[in-house]
Coordinates of C-alpha atoms in Angstrom, one line a residue:
X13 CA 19.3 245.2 54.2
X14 CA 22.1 248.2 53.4
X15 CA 22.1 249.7 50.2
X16 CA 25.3 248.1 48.5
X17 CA 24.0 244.5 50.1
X18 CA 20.9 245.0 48.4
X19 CA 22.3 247.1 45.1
X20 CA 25.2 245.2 44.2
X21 CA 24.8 241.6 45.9
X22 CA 21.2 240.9 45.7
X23 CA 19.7 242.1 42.8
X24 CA 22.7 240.8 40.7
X25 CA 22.4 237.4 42.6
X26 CA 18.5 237.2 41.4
X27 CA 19.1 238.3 37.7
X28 CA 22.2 235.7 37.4
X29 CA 19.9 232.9 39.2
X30 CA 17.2 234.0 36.5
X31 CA 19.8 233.8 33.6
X32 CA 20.9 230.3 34.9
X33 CA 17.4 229.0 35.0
X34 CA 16.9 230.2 31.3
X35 CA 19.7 228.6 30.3
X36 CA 17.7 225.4 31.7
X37 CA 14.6 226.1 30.3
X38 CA 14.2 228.3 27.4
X39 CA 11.1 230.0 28.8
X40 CA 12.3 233.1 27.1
X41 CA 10.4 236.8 28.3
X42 CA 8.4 235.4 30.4
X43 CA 11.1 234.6 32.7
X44 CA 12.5 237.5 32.8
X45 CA 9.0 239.3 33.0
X46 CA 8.5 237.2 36.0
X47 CA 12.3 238.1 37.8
X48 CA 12.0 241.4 36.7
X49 CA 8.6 241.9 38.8
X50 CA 9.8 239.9 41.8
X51 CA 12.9 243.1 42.0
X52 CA 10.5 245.5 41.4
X53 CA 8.6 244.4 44.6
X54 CA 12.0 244.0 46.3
X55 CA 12.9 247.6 45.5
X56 CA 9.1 248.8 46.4
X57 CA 9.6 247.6 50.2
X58 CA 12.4 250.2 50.6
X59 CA 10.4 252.9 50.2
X60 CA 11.2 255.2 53.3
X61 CA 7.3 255.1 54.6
X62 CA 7.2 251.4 55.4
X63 CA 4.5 249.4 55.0
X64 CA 5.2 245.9 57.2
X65 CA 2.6 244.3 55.5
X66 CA 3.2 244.7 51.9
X67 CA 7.0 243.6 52.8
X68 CA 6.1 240.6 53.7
X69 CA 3.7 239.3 51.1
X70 CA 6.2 240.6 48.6
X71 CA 9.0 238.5 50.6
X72 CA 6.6 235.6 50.6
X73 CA 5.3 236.2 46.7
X74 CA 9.2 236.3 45.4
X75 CA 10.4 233.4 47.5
X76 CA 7.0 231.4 46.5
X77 CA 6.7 232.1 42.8
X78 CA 9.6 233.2 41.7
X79 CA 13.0 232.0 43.9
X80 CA 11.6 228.8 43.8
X81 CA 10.8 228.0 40.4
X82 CA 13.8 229.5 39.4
X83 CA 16.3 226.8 41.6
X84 CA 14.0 223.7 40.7
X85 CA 14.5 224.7 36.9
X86 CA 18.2 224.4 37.8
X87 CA 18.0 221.7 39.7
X88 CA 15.2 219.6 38.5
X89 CA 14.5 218.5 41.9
X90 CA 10.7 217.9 42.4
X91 CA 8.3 219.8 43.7
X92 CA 7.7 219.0 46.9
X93 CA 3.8 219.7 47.8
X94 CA 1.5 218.4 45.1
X95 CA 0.7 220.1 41.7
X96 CA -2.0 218.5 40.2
X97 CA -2.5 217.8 36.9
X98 CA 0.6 220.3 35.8
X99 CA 3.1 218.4 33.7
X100 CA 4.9 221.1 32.7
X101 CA 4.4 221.5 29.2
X102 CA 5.1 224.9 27.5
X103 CA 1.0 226.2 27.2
X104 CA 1.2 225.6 31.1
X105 CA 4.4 227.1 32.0
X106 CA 3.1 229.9 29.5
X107 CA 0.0 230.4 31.4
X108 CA 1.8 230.0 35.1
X109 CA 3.5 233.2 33.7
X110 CA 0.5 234.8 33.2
X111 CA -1.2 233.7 36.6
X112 CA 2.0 234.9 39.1
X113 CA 2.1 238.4 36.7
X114 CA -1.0 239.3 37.2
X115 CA -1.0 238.6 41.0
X116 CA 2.4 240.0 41.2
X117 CA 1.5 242.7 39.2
X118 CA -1.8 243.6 41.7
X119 CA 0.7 243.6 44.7
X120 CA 2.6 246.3 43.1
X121 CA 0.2 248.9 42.2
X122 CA -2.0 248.4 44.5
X123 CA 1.6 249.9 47.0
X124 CA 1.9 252.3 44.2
X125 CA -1.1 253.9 44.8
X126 CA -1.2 253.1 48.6
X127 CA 2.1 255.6 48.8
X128 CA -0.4 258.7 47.9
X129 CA -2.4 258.2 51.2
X130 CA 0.1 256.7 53.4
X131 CA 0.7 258.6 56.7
X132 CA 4.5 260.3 55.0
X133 CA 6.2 260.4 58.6
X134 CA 8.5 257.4 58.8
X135 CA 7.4 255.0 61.9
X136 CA 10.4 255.7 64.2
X137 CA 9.7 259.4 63.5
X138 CA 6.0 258.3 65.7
X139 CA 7.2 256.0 68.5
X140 CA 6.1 257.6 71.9
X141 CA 8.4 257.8 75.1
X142 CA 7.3 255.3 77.7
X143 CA 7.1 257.0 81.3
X144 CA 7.7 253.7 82.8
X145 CA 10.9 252.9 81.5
X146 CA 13.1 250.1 80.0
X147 CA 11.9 246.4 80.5
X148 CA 13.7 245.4 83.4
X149 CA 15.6 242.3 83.9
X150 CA 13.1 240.7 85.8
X151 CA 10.2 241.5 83.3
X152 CA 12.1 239.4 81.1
X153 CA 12.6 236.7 83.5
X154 CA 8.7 236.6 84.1
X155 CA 7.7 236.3 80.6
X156 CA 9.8 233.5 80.0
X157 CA 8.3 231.8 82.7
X158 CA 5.0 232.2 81.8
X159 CA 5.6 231.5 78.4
X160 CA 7.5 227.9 79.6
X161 CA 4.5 227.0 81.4
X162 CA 1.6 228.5 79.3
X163 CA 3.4 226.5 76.3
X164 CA 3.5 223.7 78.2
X165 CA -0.1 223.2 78.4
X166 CA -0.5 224.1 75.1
X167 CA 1.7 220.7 74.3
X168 CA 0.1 218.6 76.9
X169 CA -4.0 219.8 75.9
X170 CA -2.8 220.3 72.2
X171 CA -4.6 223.9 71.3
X172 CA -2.0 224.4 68.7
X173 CA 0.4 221.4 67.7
X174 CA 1.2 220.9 64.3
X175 CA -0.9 218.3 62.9
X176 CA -1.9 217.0 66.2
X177 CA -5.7 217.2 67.0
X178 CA -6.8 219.2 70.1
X179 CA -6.3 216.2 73.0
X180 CA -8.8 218.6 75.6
X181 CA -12.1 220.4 73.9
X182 CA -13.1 223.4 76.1
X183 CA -16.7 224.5 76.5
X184 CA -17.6 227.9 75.2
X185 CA -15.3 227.0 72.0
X186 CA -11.9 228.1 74.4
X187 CA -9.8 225.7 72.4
X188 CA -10.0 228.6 69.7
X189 CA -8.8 232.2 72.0
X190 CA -6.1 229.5 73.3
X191 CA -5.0 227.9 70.4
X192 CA -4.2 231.8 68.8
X193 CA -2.3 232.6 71.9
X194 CA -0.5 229.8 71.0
X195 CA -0.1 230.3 67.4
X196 CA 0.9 234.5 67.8
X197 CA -1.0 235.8 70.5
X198 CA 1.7 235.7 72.9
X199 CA 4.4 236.5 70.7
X200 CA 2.4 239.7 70.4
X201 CA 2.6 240.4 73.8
X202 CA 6.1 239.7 73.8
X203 CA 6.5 242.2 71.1
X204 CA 5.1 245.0 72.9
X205 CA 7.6 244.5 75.5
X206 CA 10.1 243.9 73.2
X207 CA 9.1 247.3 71.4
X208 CA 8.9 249.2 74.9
X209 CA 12.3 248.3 75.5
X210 CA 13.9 249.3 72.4
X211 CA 11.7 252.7 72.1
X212 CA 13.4 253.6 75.6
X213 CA 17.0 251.9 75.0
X214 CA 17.3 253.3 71.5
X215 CA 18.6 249.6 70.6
X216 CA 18.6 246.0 70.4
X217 CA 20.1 244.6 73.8
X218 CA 21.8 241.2 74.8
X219 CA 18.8 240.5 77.3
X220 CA 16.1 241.7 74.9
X221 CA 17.6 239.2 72.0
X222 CA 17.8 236.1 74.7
X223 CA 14.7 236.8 75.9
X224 CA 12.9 237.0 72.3
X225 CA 14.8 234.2 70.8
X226 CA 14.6 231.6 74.2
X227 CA 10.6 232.1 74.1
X228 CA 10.0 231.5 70.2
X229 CA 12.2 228.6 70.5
X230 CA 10.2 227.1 73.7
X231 CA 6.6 228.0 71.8
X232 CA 8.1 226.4 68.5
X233 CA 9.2 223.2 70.2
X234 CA 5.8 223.0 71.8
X235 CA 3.9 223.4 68.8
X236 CA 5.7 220.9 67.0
X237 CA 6.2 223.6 64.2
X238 CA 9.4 224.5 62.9
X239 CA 8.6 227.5 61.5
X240 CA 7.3 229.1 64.4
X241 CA 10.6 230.7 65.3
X242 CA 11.1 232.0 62.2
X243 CA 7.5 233.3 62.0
X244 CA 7.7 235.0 65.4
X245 CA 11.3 235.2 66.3
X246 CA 12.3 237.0 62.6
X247 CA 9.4 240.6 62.3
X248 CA 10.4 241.3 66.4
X249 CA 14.3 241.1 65.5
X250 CA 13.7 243.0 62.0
X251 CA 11.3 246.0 63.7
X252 CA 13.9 246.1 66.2
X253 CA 16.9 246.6 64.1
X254 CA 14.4 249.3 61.6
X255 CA 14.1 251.5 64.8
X256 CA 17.9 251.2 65.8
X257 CA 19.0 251.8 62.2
X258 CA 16.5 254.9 61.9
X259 CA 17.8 257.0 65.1
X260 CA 21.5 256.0 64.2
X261 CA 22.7 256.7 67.9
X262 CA 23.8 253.3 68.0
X263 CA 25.7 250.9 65.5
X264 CA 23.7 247.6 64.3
X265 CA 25.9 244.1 65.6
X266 CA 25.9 241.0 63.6
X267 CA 25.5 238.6 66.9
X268 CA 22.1 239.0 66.9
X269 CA 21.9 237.4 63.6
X270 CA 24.2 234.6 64.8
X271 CA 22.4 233.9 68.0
X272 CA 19.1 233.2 65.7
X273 CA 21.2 230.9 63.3
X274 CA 22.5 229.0 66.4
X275 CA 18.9 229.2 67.9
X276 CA 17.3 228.0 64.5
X277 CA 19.6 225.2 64.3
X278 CA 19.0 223.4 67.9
X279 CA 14.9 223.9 67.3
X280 CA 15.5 222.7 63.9
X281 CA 16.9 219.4 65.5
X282 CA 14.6 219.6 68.8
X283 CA 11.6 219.6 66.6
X284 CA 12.1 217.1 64.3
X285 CA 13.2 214.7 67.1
X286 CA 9.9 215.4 68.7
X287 CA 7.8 214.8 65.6
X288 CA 9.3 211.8 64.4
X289 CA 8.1 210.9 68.4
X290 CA 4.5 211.8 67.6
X291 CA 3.9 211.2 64.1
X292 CA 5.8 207.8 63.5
X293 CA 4.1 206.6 67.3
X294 CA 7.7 204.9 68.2
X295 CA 8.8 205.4 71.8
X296 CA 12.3 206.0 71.3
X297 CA 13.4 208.1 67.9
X298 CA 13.6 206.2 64.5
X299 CA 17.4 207.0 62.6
X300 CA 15.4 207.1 59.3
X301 CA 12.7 209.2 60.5
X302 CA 14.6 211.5 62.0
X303 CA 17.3 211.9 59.1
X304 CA 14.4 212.4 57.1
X305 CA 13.3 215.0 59.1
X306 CA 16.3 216.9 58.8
X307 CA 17.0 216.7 55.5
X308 CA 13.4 218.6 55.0
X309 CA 14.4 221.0 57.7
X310 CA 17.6 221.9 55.5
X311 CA 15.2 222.1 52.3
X312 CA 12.4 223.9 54.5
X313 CA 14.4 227.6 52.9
X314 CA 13.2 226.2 49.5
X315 CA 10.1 224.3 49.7
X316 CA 8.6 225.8 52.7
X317 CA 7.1 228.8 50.5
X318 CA 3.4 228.2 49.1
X319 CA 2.9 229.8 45.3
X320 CA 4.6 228.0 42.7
X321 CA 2.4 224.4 43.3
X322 CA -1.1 226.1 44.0
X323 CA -0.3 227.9 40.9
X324 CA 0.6 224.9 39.0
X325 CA -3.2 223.1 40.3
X326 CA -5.1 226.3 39.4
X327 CA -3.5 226.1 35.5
X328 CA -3.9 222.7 35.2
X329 CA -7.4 222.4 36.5
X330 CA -9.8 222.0 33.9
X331 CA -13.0 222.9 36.3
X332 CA -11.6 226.3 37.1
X333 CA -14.3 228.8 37.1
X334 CA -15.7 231.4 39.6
X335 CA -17.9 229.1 40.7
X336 CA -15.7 226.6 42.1
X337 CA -13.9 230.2 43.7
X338 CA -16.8 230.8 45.9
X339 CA -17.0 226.8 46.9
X340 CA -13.8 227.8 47.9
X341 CA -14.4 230.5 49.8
X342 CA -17.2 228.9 52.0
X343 CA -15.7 225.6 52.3
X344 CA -16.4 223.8 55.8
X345 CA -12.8 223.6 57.8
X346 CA -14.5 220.5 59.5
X347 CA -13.9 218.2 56.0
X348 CA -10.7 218.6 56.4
X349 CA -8.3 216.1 53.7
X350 CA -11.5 216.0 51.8
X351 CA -11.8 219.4 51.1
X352 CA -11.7 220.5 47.5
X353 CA -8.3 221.8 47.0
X354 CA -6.8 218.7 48.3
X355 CA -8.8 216.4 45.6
X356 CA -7.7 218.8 42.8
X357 CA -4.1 218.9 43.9
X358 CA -3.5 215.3 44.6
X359 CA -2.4 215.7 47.8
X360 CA -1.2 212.1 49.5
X361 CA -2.2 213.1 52.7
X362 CA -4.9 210.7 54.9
X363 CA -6.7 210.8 57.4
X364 CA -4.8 209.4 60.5
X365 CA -6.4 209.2 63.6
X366 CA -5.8 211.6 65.9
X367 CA -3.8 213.8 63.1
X368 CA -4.6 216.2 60.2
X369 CA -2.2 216.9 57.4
X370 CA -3.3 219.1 54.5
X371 CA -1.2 220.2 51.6
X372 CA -1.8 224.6 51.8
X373 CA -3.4 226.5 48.5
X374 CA -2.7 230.0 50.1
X375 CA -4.2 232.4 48.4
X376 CA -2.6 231.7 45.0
X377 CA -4.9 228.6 44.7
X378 CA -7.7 229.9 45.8
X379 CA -7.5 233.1 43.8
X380 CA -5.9 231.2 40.7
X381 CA -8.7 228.8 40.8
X382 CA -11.2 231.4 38.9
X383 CA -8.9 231.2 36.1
X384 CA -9.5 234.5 34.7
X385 CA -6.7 236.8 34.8
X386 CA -8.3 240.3 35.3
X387 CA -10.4 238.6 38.5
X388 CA -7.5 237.2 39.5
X389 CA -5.3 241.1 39.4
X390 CA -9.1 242.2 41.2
X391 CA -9.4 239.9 43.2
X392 CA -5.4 240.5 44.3
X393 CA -5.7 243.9 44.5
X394 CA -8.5 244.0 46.9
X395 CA -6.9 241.7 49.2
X396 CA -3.9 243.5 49.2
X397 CA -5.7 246.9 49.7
X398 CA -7.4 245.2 52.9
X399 CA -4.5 244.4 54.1
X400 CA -2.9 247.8 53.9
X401 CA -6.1 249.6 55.5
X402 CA -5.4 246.6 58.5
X403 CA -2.0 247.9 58.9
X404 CA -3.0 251.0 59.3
X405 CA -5.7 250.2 61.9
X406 CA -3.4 248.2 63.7
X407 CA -0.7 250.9 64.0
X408 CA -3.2 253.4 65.2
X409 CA -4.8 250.4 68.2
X410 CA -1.0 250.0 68.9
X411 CA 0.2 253.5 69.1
X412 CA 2.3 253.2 65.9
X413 CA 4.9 250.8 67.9
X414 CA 7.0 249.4 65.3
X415 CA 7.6 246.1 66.7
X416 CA 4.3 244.6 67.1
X417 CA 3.1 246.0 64.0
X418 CA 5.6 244.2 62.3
X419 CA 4.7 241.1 64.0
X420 CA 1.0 241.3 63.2
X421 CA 1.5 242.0 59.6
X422 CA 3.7 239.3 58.7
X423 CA 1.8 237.1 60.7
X424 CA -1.9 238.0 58.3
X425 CA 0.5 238.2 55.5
X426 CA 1.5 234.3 56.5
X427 CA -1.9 233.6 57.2
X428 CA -3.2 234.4 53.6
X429 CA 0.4 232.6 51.9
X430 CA -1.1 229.7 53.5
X431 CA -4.4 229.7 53.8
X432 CA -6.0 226.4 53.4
X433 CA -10.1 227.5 54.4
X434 CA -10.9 231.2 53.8
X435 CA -13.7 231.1 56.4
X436 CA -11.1 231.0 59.1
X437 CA -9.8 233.8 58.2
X438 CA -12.3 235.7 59.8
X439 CA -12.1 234.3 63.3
X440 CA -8.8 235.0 62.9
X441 CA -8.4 238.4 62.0
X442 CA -11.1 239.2 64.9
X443 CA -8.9 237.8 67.8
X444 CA -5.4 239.5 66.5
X445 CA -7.8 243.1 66.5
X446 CA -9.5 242.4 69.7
X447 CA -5.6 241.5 71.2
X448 CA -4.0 244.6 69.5
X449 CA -6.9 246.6 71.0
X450 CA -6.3 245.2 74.9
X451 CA -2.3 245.8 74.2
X452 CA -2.9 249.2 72.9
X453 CA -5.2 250.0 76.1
X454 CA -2.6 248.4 78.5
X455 CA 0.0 250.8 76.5
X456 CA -1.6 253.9 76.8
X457 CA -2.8 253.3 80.6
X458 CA -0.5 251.0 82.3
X459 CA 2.7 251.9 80.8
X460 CA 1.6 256.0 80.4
X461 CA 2.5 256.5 76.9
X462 CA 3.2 260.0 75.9
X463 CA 2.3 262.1 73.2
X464 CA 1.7 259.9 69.8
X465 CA 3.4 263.1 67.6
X466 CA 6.0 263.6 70.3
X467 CA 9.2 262.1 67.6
X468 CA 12.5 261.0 69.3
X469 CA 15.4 262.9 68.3
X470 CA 16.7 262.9 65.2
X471 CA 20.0 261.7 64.7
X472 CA 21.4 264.6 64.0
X473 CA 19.7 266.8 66.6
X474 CA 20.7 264.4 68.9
X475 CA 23.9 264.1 68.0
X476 CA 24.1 267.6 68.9
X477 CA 22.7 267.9 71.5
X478 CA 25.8 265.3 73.3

């Protein structure tokens, strides 16, 4: 975002939304304690040595605990994932305060003191030349066919469809490499191309943007998800458009931005047409349904963010102790809408045969759930310190290419928003490092990287140089 966007038409918008929502409310410093922290974080991610990671889960912590709350104060619309016992008296909002500050609060210093041993040459400053080239027209042409039949399985076996249960079981536990691939994995891949081509082009094409945005939309489609695009389509454009705005040589186009609003849009529509077929069981689409469906894809920019709910369950939750943490934490994925965060919260969801629907804690629940505040700002701050040390790792298997760095972080950093049973995590984290290890291997090897410290030109020198 440029300066005077973010200066003068972002930060004012958040502290006016904030004084609206008082207005409402009366919740007094808090509040403000609460907006004032969520622009601090804002302000943090601009910080010339990037971290992708942190951006994200301070994106996702704003948006989740903060932009949120603030437009259902103004609104009093209700919350649309399940809150448990909160009813929203004053102790409770009081102590909701207290539970997003501290986490808040861990996400900023633990960046703080992450800038005194963060790597200080900017990541476009680290991009290496690629000997092979540009990707060429037909490399693009070849990943979106692979893509349009490897996602095509994935619909037909069900690795990865939202909410749909997994219609062909591999031996060897296959289903799980598979359903990944699905998920990320091959928007990874992607991104490596996509990051090759821009490294070599110095810029965003036409071809590069089709390419990215016509795959995301065919893997979201067939995963029923409509936040797929988003999720994959959104870190490959913004990496893309860091490098071209770093080396200046050429100036950033709004079409991009408008092909993914027209993209969103149609997959938006595509999507829910194709659920309301799956989940209702009607052969031809339902009017209700499917106007249903699209009214929560236009509220999706509101209510899709996990925070302020799981937050709301761990302060009203009586049982709350560090015990019921580590139940948590080593909770059996196979129970499923009898797991223990979906009893606390509420949650309406049933099992339906052949589907599974679970309302999300993220890591707000399960964190929030000790109901101490210091082991909640540890407990935070540890996280987030893994994280970073992750980014890191995973720049270094990737050969600090920006794209699929950005991809990978905001991926783990949507992975813990909405993490539902902690021991998946694991599994998880295991296949996106063994991936970024094989990409990093093909990048060195099959496209001949050169020298890691070998910098493309500065603008200026460049400049010059022409």
């Amino acid at each position: 975002m440029k300066g005077k966007l973010f200066w003068l038409g972002l930060l004012p918008a958040m502290g006016l939304l904030a004084g609206v929502a008082e207005a409402h409310v009366h919740h007094g410093p808090a509040l403000w304690a609460l907006t004032a922290l969520s622009m601090s974080l804002l302000v943090l991610m601009r910080q010339a040595t990037v971290s992708w990671f942190f951006s994200f889960m301070a994106v996702f912590y704003v948006l989740g605990c903060w932009f949120k709350v603030m437009v259902h104060h103004i609104s009093d619309l209700p919350y649309v994932e399940p809150s448990g016992n909160f009813s929203g008296s004053p102790p409770e909002w009081a102590e909701y305060y207290e539970f997003a500050l501290a986490i808040g609060t861990a996400l900023l210093l633990t960046r703080l003191v992450s800038l005194a041993f963060w790597g200080r040459r900017a990541p476009h400053m680290q991009q290496g030349r690629f000997r092979v080239g540009a990707v060429t027209t037909a490399e693009w042409g070849a990943l979106v066919a692979v893509a349009a039949v490897f996602y095509l399985v994935n619909n037909l076996a069900a690795f990865f469809v939202t909410g749909v249960n997994a219609r062909v079981t591999l031996p060897l536990a296959l289903n799980a490499p598979l359903a990944f691939m699905a998920l990320i994995g091959f928007a990874i891949v992607l991104a490596t191309y996509l990051g090759r081509d821009v490294v070599e082009r110095q810029r965003l094409t036409p071809s590069a943007v089709a390419a990215v945005l016509l795959i995301t939309a065919i893997g979201s489609v067939s995963m029923a998800s409509r936040a797929a695009v988003v999720m994959q389509a959104v870190p490959m454009l913004l990496g893309a458009y860091y490098l071209q705005s770093r080396w200046g040589r050429y100036r950033l186009s709004k079409w991009p931005v408008m092909m993914f609003a027209l993209v969103l849009v149609l997959v938006l529509a595509l999507v829910s047409v194709y659920r309301v077929k799956v989940f209702s069981g009607i052969g031809s689409v339902d009017s209700d349904m499917l106007a249903f469906f699209m009214l929560e894809s236009g509220l999706l920019a509101l209510d899709r963010w996990v925070g302020a709910e799981a937050l709301m369950v761990a302060v009203s939750e009586p049982g709350r102790s560090t015990e019921l943490f580590w139940r948590l934490m080593g909770e059996d994925p196979a129970i499923g809408v009898d797991s223990i965060y979906q009893q606390l919260s509420g949650g309406k969801y049933e099992f339906l045969q052949g589907l599974t629907f679970l309302t999300l804690p993220g890591y707000f629940g399960i964190i929030g759930l000790t109901g101490q505040l210091l082991l909640i700002f540890i407990l935070t701050a540890m996280m987030v310190a893994a994280g970073l040390a992750y980014e890191w790792l995973i720049r270094r298997l990737l050969c600090q290419q920006v794209v699929p760095v950005a991809l990978i972080c905001a991926a783990v950093a949507n992975a813990l928003t909405q993490l539902s049973f902690p021991r998946l995590l694991g599994p998880f984290l295991l296949q996106m490092t063994f991936l970024a290890a094989l990409l990093g291997i093909g990048i060195r090897r099959r496209w001949r990287i050169g020298h890691l410290q070998t910098a493309l030109p500065e603008p200026a020198t460049d400049f010059e140089r022409h």
